[in-house]
Tab-separated table of C-alpha atoms and ligand atoms in Angstrom:
chain	number	residue	atom	x	y	z
F	22	UNK	CA	166.426	349.492	96.046
F	23	UNK	CA	166.461	346.378	93.895
F	24	UNK	CA	168.090	343.491	95.692
F	25	UNK	CA	169.002	340.040	94.386
F	26	UNK	CA	169.365	337.418	97.116
F	27	UNK	CA	170.657	333.972	96.342
F	28	UNK	CA	170.311	331.066	98.742
F	29	UNK	CA	172.186	327.811	98.397
F	30	UNK	CA	170.872	324.270	98.936
F	31	UNK	CA	171.560	324.068	102.694
F	32	UNK	CA	169.855	327.396	103.238
F	33	UNK	CA	166.601	325.930	101.876
F	34	UNK	CA	167.242	322.327	103.009
F	35	UNK	CA	164.058	321.856	105.012
F	36	UNK	CA	160.805	323.457	106.062
F	37	UNK	CA	162.339	325.557	108.873
F	38	UNK	CA	165.099	326.830	106.615
F	39	UNK	CA	162.618	327.724	103.872
F	40	UNK	CA	160.614	329.799	106.319
F	41	UNK	CA	163.816	331.350	107.646
F	42	UNK	CA	164.690	332.544	104.140
F	43	UNK	CA	161.093	333.708	103.506
F	44	UNK	CA	161.206	335.780	106.700
F	45	UNK	CA	164.468	337.417	105.783
F	46	UNK	CA	163.254	338.284	102.335
F	47	UNK	CA	159.884	339.560	103.571
F	48	UNK	CA	161.657	341.908	105.960
F	49	UNK	CA	163.567	343.398	102.996
F	50	UNK	CA	160.398	343.613	100.987
F	51	UNK	CA	158.460	345.375	103.782
F	52	UNK	CA	161.124	348.081	103.846
F	53	UNK	CA	159.854	348.958	100.349
F	54	UNK	CA	162.589	347.216	98.388
F	55	UNK	CA	162.186	345.146	95.253
F	56	UNK	CA	163.377	341.633	95.998
F	57	UNK	CA	164.481	338.893	93.641
F	58	UNK	CA	165.230	335.550	95.275
F	59	UNK	CA	167.384	333.018	93.401
F	60	UNK	CA	167.355	329.527	94.825
F	61	UNK	CA	169.342	326.329	94.490
F	62	UNK	CA	167.687	322.953	94.831
F	63	UNK	CA	166.971	321.806	98.404
F	64	UNK	CA	169.871	320.207	100.286
F	65	UNK	CA	171.584	317.496	98.339
F	66	UNK	CA	168.696	316.975	95.911
F	67	UNK	CA	170.793	317.632	92.796
F	68	UNK	CA	173.156	314.818	93.874
F	69	UNK	CA	170.152	312.626	94.568
F	70	UNK	CA	168.699	313.298	91.122
F	71	UNK	CA	172.021	312.430	89.499
F	72	UNK	CA	172.149	309.173	91.469
F	73	UNK	CA	168.593	308.435	90.527
F	74	UNK	CA	169.374	308.958	86.832
F	75	UNK	CA	172.224	306.507	87.148
F	76	UNK	CA	169.968	303.751	88.423
F	77	UNK	CA	168.227	303.929	85.088
F	78	UNK	CA	171.168	304.699	82.786
F	79	UNK	CA	174.771	304.965	83.911
F	80	UNK	CA	175.437	307.354	81.052
F	81	UNK	CA	172.236	309.368	80.631
F	82	UNK	CA	171.718	311.563	77.571
F	83	UNK	CA	172.724	315.046	78.623
F	84	UNK	CA	169.557	316.688	77.439
F	85	UNK	CA	167.526	314.348	79.624
F	86	UNK	CA	169.819	314.845	82.603
F	87	UNK	CA	169.259	318.597	82.366
F	88	UNK	CA	165.509	317.959	82.083
F	89	UNK	CA	165.737	316.006	85.330
F	90	UNK	CA	168.072	318.338	87.258
F	91	UNK	CA	166.070	321.464	86.534
F	92	UNK	CA	163.215	319.959	88.567
F	93	UNK	CA	165.297	320.438	91.738
F	94	UNK	CA	165.212	324.225	91.518
F	95	UNK	CA	161.579	324.143	90.514
F	96	UNK	CA	160.715	322.382	93.776
F	97	UNK	CA	162.535	324.851	95.992
F	98	UNK	CA	161.190	327.953	94.244
F	99	UNK	CA	157.578	326.708	94.255
F	100	UNK	CA	157.801	325.839	97.981
F	101	UNK	CA	159.268	329.254	98.680
F	102	UNK	CA	156.358	330.958	96.959
F	103	UNK	CA	153.970	328.837	99.068
F	104	UNK	CA	155.792	329.939	102.234
F	105	UNK	CA	155.391	333.610	101.266
F	106	UNK	CA	151.700	332.943	100.664
F	107	UNK	CA	151.229	331.825	104.255
F	108	UNK	CA	152.770	335.120	105.344
F	109	UNK	CA	150.511	337.158	103.027
F	110	UNK	CA	153.503	338.404	101.099
F	111	UNK	CA	152.800	338.507	97.348
F	112	UNK	CA	155.331	336.390	95.499
F	113	UNK	CA	155.668	334.400	92.287
F	114	UNK	CA	158.110	331.654	91.266
F	115	UNK	CA	159.529	331.712	87.741
F	116	UNK	CA	161.627	329.082	85.972
F	117	UNK	CA	164.140	329.653	83.170
F	118	UNK	CA	161.422	329.501	80.477
F	119	UNK	CA	159.136	331.922	82.205
F	120	UNK	CA	161.855	334.537	82.801
F	121	UNK	CA	163.503	333.573	79.770
F	122	UNK	CA	167.133	332.971	80.616
F	123	UNK	CA	168.821	332.295	77.301
F	124	UNK	CA	171.959	330.154	77.230
F	125	UNK	CA	174.340	328.503	74.804
F	126	UNK	CA	173.342	325.111	73.428
F	127	UNK	CA	175.558	322.808	75.471
F	128	UNK	CA	173.929	320.653	78.122
F	129	UNK	CA	175.429	320.361	81.609
F	130	UNK	CA	177.721	323.358	81.272
F	131	UNK	CA	175.830	326.056	79.349
F	132	UNK	CA	176.658	329.778	79.528
F	133	UNK	CA	174.110	332.457	79.979
F	134	UNK	CA	173.770	334.706	76.930
F	135	UNK	CA	170.847	336.960	77.540
F	136	UNK	CA	168.071	337.445	80.089
F	137	UNK	CA	164.650	338.877	79.203
F	138	UNK	CA	163.770	341.304	81.957
F	139	UNK	CA	160.167	342.131	80.988
F	140	UNK	CA	158.381	339.506	82.977
F	141	UNK	CA	160.458	340.081	86.117
F	142	UNK	CA	159.988	343.847	85.836
F	143	UNK	CA	156.289	343.370	85.410
F	144	UNK	CA	156.058	341.235	88.543
F	145	UNK	CA	158.167	343.703	90.573
F	146	UNK	CA	155.990	346.589	89.436
F	147	UNK	CA	153.045	344.700	90.918
F	148	UNK	CA	154.981	344.556	94.174
F	149	UNK	CA	155.640	340.834	94.107
F	150	UNK	CA	158.749	339.095	95.340
F	151	UNK	CA	160.146	337.260	92.326
F	152	UNK	CA	161.637	333.808	93.028
F	153	UNK	CA	163.823	332.519	90.213
F	154	UNK	CA	165.171	329.022	89.700
F	155	UNK	CA	168.993	329.105	89.803
F	156	UNK	CA	171.343	326.917	87.727
F	157	UNK	CA	169.021	326.553	84.685
F	158	UNK	CA	168.515	328.165	81.282
F	159	UNK	CA	166.928	327.625	77.925
F	160	UNK	CA	168.770	327.139	74.652
F	161	UNK	CA	167.784	328.103	71.142
F	162	UNK	CA	166.061	324.732	70.599
F	163	UNK	CA	163.818	325.465	73.568
F	164	UNK	CA	165.500	322.819	75.659
F	165	UNK	CA	166.458	323.160	79.285
F	166	UNK	CA	170.178	323.567	79.944
F	167	UNK	CA	172.107	323.768	83.216
F	168	UNK	CA	175.042	326.020	84.019
F	169	UNK	CA	177.381	323.492	85.737
F	170	UNK	CA	177.418	322.405	89.377
F	171	UNK	CA	177.068	325.384	91.717
F	172	UNK	CA	175.712	327.498	88.862
F	173	UNK	CA	172.995	329.237	90.854
F	174	UNK	CA	175.515	331.846	91.924
F	175	UNK	CA	175.938	332.730	88.298
F	176	UNK	CA	172.187	333.002	87.784
F	177	UNK	CA	172.053	335.532	90.647
F	178	UNK	CA	174.964	337.633	89.335
F	179	UNK	CA	173.545	337.581	85.783
F	180	UNK	CA	170.182	338.794	87.027
F	181	UNK	CA	171.816	341.509	89.123
F	182	UNK	CA	173.774	342.648	86.084
F	183	UNK	CA	170.830	342.526	83.705
F	184	UNK	CA	168.523	344.401	86.062
F	185	UNK	CA	171.171	346.814	87.371
F	186	UNK	CA	170.386	345.697	90.912
F	187	UNK	CA	171.640	347.800	93.808
F	188	UNK	CA	172.884	344.724	95.694
F	189	UNK	CA	173.666	341.070	95.055
F	190	UNK	CA	173.815	338.911	98.164
F	191	UNK	CA	174.945	335.317	98.125
F	192	UNK	CA	173.727	333.474	101.193
F	193	UNK	CA	175.406	330.222	102.195
F	194	UNK	CA	176.035	328.110	105.293
F	195	UNK	CA	179.310	329.766	106.208
F	196	UNK	CA	179.939	333.377	107.331
F	197	UNK	CA	181.826	334.474	104.221
F	198	UNK	CA	185.116	333.919	102.462
F	199	UNK	CA	187.864	332.656	104.780
F	200	UNK	CA	191.652	332.878	104.612
F	201	UNK	CA	191.554	329.049	104.294
F	202	UNK	CA	189.009	326.291	104.647
F	203	UNK	CA	188.256	326.226	108.407
F	204	UNK	CA	187.612	322.488	108.187
F	205	UNK	CA	191.338	321.825	107.968
F	206	UNK	CA	192.905	325.176	108.941
F	207	UNK	CA	191.355	325.814	112.357
F	208	UNK	CA	192.913	329.288	112.648
F	209	UNK	CA	191.306	330.476	109.418
F	210	UNK	CA	189.750	333.930	109.670
F	211	UNK	CA	186.857	335.479	107.809
F	212	UNK	CA	187.819	338.217	105.360
F	213	UNK	CA	185.895	341.504	105.279
F	214	UNK	CA	186.768	342.178	101.666
F	215	UNK	CA	188.443	340.408	98.754
F	216	UNK	CA	189.027	341.406	95.114
F	217	UNK	CA	187.390	339.686	92.142
F	218	UNK	CA	190.773	338.452	90.962
F	219	UNK	CA	191.700	336.941	94.279
F	220	UNK	CA	188.256	335.379	94.551
F	221	UNK	CA	188.574	333.981	91.059
F	222	UNK	CA	191.797	332.273	91.977
F	223	UNK	CA	190.324	330.998	95.201
F	224	UNK	CA	187.141	329.792	93.454
F	225	UNK	CA	189.114	328.098	90.718
F	226	UNK	CA	191.440	326.643	93.279
F	227	UNK	CA	188.573	324.814	94.882
F	228	UNK	CA	187.535	326.838	97.890
F	229	UNK	CA	184.035	325.990	96.743
F	230	UNK	CA	182.213	329.001	98.137
F	231	UNK	CA	181.352	330.680	94.802
F	232	UNK	CA	180.900	329.309	91.274
F	233	UNK	CA	183.917	330.743	89.468
F	234	UNK	CA	181.883	331.843	86.498
F	235	UNK	CA	179.790	333.986	88.801
F	236	UNK	CA	182.914	335.817	89.890
F	237	UNK	CA	184.046	336.267	86.282
F	238	UNK	CA	180.669	337.734	85.428
F	239	UNK	CA	180.609	339.972	88.531
F	240	UNK	CA	183.979	341.341	87.519
F	241	UNK	CA	182.943	341.880	83.927
F	242	UNK	CA	179.773	343.773	84.826
F	243	UNK	CA	181.009	345.386	88.024
F	244	UNK	CA	178.479	343.657	90.218
F	245	UNK	CA	179.597	343.962	93.859
F	246	UNK	CA	178.865	340.754	95.773
F	247	UNK	CA	178.291	340.024	99.428
F	248	UNK	CA	178.839	336.498	100.624
F	249	UNK	CA	177.171	335.824	104.005
F	250	UNK	CA	175.405	333.280	106.124
F	251	UNK	CA	171.688	332.689	105.892
F	252	UNK	CA	171.725	331.437	109.493
F	253	UNK	CA	172.917	334.543	111.309
F	254	UNK	CA	173.277	338.311	110.806
F	255	UNK	CA	177.068	338.503	110.628
F	256	UNK	CA	178.439	340.891	108.062
F	257	UNK	CA	179.941	338.547	105.502
F	258	UNK	CA	182.622	339.232	102.891
F	259	UNK	CA	182.418	341.863	100.113
F	260	UNK	CA	183.815	340.827	96.729
F	261	UNK	CA	184.769	343.831	94.570
F	262	UNK	CA	187.293	345.298	92.178
F	263	UNK	CA	189.647	346.804	94.672
F	264	UNK	CA	189.836	346.485	98.410
F	265	UNK	CA	190.805	349.513	100.426
F	266	UNK	CA	191.828	347.834	103.662
F	267	UNK	CA	195.551	347.968	104.210
F	268	UNK	CA	196.863	345.202	102.024
F	269	UNK	CA	197.893	341.968	103.615
F	270	UNK	CA	200.639	340.203	101.653
F	271	UNK	CA	198.257	337.389	100.868
F	272	UNK	CA	194.554	336.933	101.344
F	273	UNK	CA	194.225	333.213	101.517
F	274	UNK	CA	195.546	329.696	101.263
F	275	UNK	CA	193.716	327.148	99.085
F	276	UNK	CA	194.097	323.393	99.043
F	277	UNK	CA	192.985	321.323	96.121
F	278	UNK	CA	193.080	317.546	96.269
F	279	UNK	CA	191.289	317.025	92.978
F	280	UNK	CA	194.502	316.789	91.050
F	281	UNK	CA	196.828	314.206	89.507
F	282	UNK	CA	200.278	314.558	87.988
F	283	UNK	CA	201.002	312.963	84.639
F	284	UNK	CA	204.597	312.705	83.364
F	285	UNK	CA	205.552	311.888	79.775
F	286	UNK	CA	209.123	310.664	79.756
F	287	UNK	CA	211.630	310.683	76.886
F	288	UNK	CA	209.898	312.923	74.368
F	289	UNK	CA	211.884	313.944	71.323
F	290	UNK	CA	213.596	317.270	72.060
F	291	UNK	CA	212.366	319.087	68.993
F	292	UNK	CA	209.871	321.851	68.139
F	293	UNK	CA	206.167	320.948	68.172
F	294	UNK	CA	206.170	318.276	70.882
F	295	UNK	CA	204.433	320.347	73.540
F	296	UNK	CA	201.922	321.470	70.944
F	297	UNK	CA	201.122	317.916	69.858
F	298	UNK	CA	200.809	316.670	73.382
F	299	UNK	CA	198.576	319.401	74.770
F	300	UNK	CA	196.565	319.695	71.586
F	301	UNK	CA	195.594	316.083	71.911
F	302	UNK	CA	194.270	316.706	75.392
F	303	UNK	CA	192.566	319.961	74.442
F	304	UNK	CA	190.659	318.198	71.703
F	305	UNK	CA	189.244	315.843	74.314
F	306	UNK	CA	188.328	318.854	76.491
F	307	UNK	CA	190.856	317.916	79.199
F	308	UNK	CA	192.039	320.905	81.188
F	309	UNK	CA	195.719	321.026	81.959
F	310	UNK	CA	196.969	323.080	84.857
F	311	UNK	CA	200.563	323.241	86.203
F	312	UNK	CA	203.111	322.364	83.504
F	313	UNK	CA	206.765	321.533	83.996
F	314	UNK	CA	209.273	320.698	81.259
F	315	UNK	CA	212.720	319.333	82.041
F	316	UNK	CA	215.889	320.505	80.403
F	317	UNK	CA	216.622	318.234	77.460
F	318	UNK	CA	219.270	315.493	77.637
F	319	UNK	CA	220.462	313.219	74.845
F	320	UNK	CA	217.826	314.678	72.493
F	321	UNK	CA	214.943	313.854	74.824
F	322	UNK	CA	212.979	315.748	77.400
F	323	UNK	CA	210.187	315.060	79.952
F	324	UNK	CA	206.969	316.991	80.357
F	325	UNK	CA	204.893	316.795	83.549
F	326	UNK	CA	201.558	318.422	84.103
F	327	UNK	CA	198.487	318.245	86.319
F	328	UNK	CA	194.894	317.488	85.419
F	329	UNK	CA	191.870	317.042	87.660
F	330	UNK	CA	191.805	313.600	89.177
F	331	UNK	CA	188.643	312.488	87.467
F	332	UNK	CA	190.189	313.244	84.039
F	333	UNK	CA	193.483	311.483	84.730
F	334	UNK	CA	192.415	308.106	83.306
F	335	UNK	CA	191.149	309.694	80.107
F	336	UNK	CA	194.337	311.745	79.720
F	337	UNK	CA	196.616	308.706	80.226
F	338	UNK	CA	194.590	306.677	77.737
F	339	UNK	CA	194.860	309.288	74.988
F	340	UNK	CA	198.580	309.743	75.592
F	341	UNK	CA	199.289	306.025	75.666
F	342	UNK	CA	197.571	305.402	72.393
F	343	UNK	CA	199.565	308.201	70.789
F	344	UNK	CA	202.867	307.656	72.529
F	345	UNK	CA	204.804	306.512	69.471
F	346	UNK	CA	203.493	309.485	67.476
F	347	UNK	CA	204.989	311.972	69.901
F	348	UNK	CA	208.052	309.825	70.362
F	349	UNK	CA	207.661	309.358	74.128
F	350	UNK	CA	209.084	306.398	75.993
F	351	UNK	CA	206.691	306.096	78.919
F	352	UNK	CA	203.901	307.689	80.874
F	353	UNK	CA	203.324	307.757	84.599
F	354	UNK	CA	200.443	309.073	86.630
F	355	UNK	CA	200.447	309.969	90.333
F	356	UNK	CA	197.141	310.548	92.003
F	357	UNK	CA	198.535	311.031	95.556
F	358	UNK	CA	199.263	314.711	95.068
F	359	UNK	CA	197.612	317.951	96.134
F	360	UNK	CA	197.960	321.596	95.215
F	361	UNK	CA	198.460	324.225	97.884
F	362	UNK	CA	198.223	327.841	96.710
F	363	UNK	CA	198.586	331.222	98.238
F	364	UNK	CA	196.564	334.087	96.673
F	365	UNK	CA	196.855	337.791	97.197
F	366	UNK	CA	196.882	341.014	95.239
F	367	UNK	CA	199.454	342.231	97.807
F	368	UNK	CA	202.149	339.973	96.391
F	369	UNK	CA	202.344	341.965	93.126
F	370	UNK	CA	204.384	344.725	94.735
F	371	UNK	CA	206.237	342.557	97.292
F	372	UNK	CA	209.168	340.357	96.258
F	373	UNK	CA	209.953	337.354	98.422
F	374	UNK	CA	206.425	336.111	98.906
F	375	UNK	CA	207.127	332.844	97.113
F	376	UNK	CA	210.373	332.367	99.061
F	377	UNK	CA	208.435	332.843	102.317
F	378	UNK	CA	206.005	330.117	101.295
F	379	UNK	CA	208.858	327.728	100.341
F	380	UNK	CA	210.581	328.430	103.639
F	381	UNK	CA	207.434	327.488	105.545
F	382	UNK	CA	207.291	324.201	103.621
F	383	UNK	CA	211.002	323.535	104.120
F	384	UNK	CA	210.563	324.060	107.883
F	385	UNK	CA	208.015	321.283	107.757
F	386	UNK	CA	210.314	319.128	105.659
F	387	UNK	CA	207.700	319.043	102.904
F	388	UNK	CA	208.987	318.315	99.413
F	389	UNK	CA	207.740	320.356	96.439
F	390	UNK	CA	207.134	318.511	93.167
F	391	UNK	CA	206.045	321.369	90.931
F	392	UNK	CA	205.588	325.115	91.176
F	393	UNK	CA	203.507	327.543	89.184
F	394	UNK	CA	202.939	331.262	89.695
F	395	UNK	CA	200.833	334.175	88.412
F	396	UNK	CA	200.869	337.824	89.440
F	397	UNK	CA	198.683	337.148	92.450
F	398	UNK	CA	199.188	333.390	93.091
F	399	UNK	CA	201.853	330.790	93.925
F	400	UNK	CA	200.926	327.138	93.662
F	401	UNK	CA	202.963	324.157	94.726
F	402	UNK	CA	202.250	320.491	94.056
F	403	UNK	CA	203.096	318.256	96.984
F	404	UNK	CA	202.319	314.775	98.328
F	405	UNK	CA	198.713	314.512	99.398
F	406	UNK	CA	199.600	313.258	102.872
F	407	UNK	CA	201.406	316.598	103.537
F	408	UNK	CA	198.547	318.764	102.257
F	409	UNK	CA	196.856	319.866	105.492
F	410	UNK	CA	200.153	320.316	107.323
F	411	UNK	CA	201.382	322.471	104.439
F	412	UNK	CA	198.240	324.635	104.338
F	413	UNK	CA	198.438	325.286	108.117
F	414	UNK	CA	202.217	326.012	108.014
F	415	UNK	CA	201.776	328.508	105.175
F	416	UNK	CA	198.752	330.086	106.864
F	417	UNK	CA	200.849	330.569	110.031
F	418	UNK	CA	203.859	331.851	108.114
F	419	UNK	CA	201.913	334.689	106.617
F	420	UNK	CA	200.216	335.551	109.873
F	421	UNK	CA	196.719	335.043	108.570
F	422	UNK	CA	195.225	333.842	111.889
F	423	UNK	CA	192.880	335.970	113.947
A	519	LIG	N1	171.591	322.731	92.454
A	519	LIG	C1	172.778	322.927	91.655
A	519	LIG	C2	173.926	322.115	92.229
A	519	LIG	O1	173.783	321.456	93.240
A	519	LIG	C3	173.126	324.352	91.477
A	519	LIG	C4	173.569	325.104	92.695
A	519	LIG	O2	173.387	324.621	93.808
A	519	LIG	O3	174.081	326.189	92.610
A	519	LIG	O4	174.985	322.096	91.641
A	520	MG	MG1	177.201	326.764	95.758
């Protein structure tokens, strides 16, 4: 078997943890398997490197920031190879240049395009464990790129796809994917299985366990993932195309505080206004999420939408400087909001799921500002102070607890 194992920052955060990972991988290797280990940078070292960069230049050139950040994964992979050496297990660390992991040009958020497999195959044939730096790639100008925060998951899935691995295991500091974040929903339960689509919604909605691009890629190439803890032997959660357990109505509740609501009041009620407004934001690379347009009155209408909180200032600035062009009267921005979502493939064939969620919120006297839905998701925007109460109430209403 060829197995790709990815370990996150906390799983390699110190000497003991590094040896813990090395032992787990050596066990797999000694069974006769080929083992590829993908690592993140140790602990919070990527954050530390970003902070360090900012002491020199608050707005560092993106190429140089990537040059700096890629050192984090180089440290963890080299140390891991040294740990294997003490155990007399043959191993070699490879960075993005040595593998060759080819990406698009863009710094800070590059996409993997192609992976050369020759070097890795050669090392595996010589019965070495291959330790690969996560999160980094090389662009066509031979510059380092990075794949976006949390991107090591995507490195692992891409390698599993390129090498047709038999298993791709994502090790983290929690036991798997939960029905909600246990930090604020104490009754949250670990899921045995979840579909790619559900996971994509949960990843995008900020559950933070998997990089959403890694899930997209796993779905595209049919790579089955296992998410599990590096600190115990519990079974973890399998992420795959279809789950065969009897379908629950919903699989999880997600809470996302990184959101702000912007309202543009008094737009001209005529064709092209929504296009102009959202096109302006798109050109500045600002992602818009939930959108609500009011019914027109006296030839004007209002459009409200959400953006991530860190992009709210930029969005308001662009809109304000173009307000007269789109004929709007005023703009307001509310940062004290949060999104609560339910996700589940089971809701496709069951009417009344949204109503059940709204009832749970009504029983808590929680007011809904905006609503958006997809086939497998219902999202509401509410006041931030109600967020945790809402998540727990909805979690209870759907009987997700243990
Ligand atoms: N070290 C990178 C980060 O902190 C990549 C990763 O951990 O997946 O974002
Ligand atoms: Mg991660």
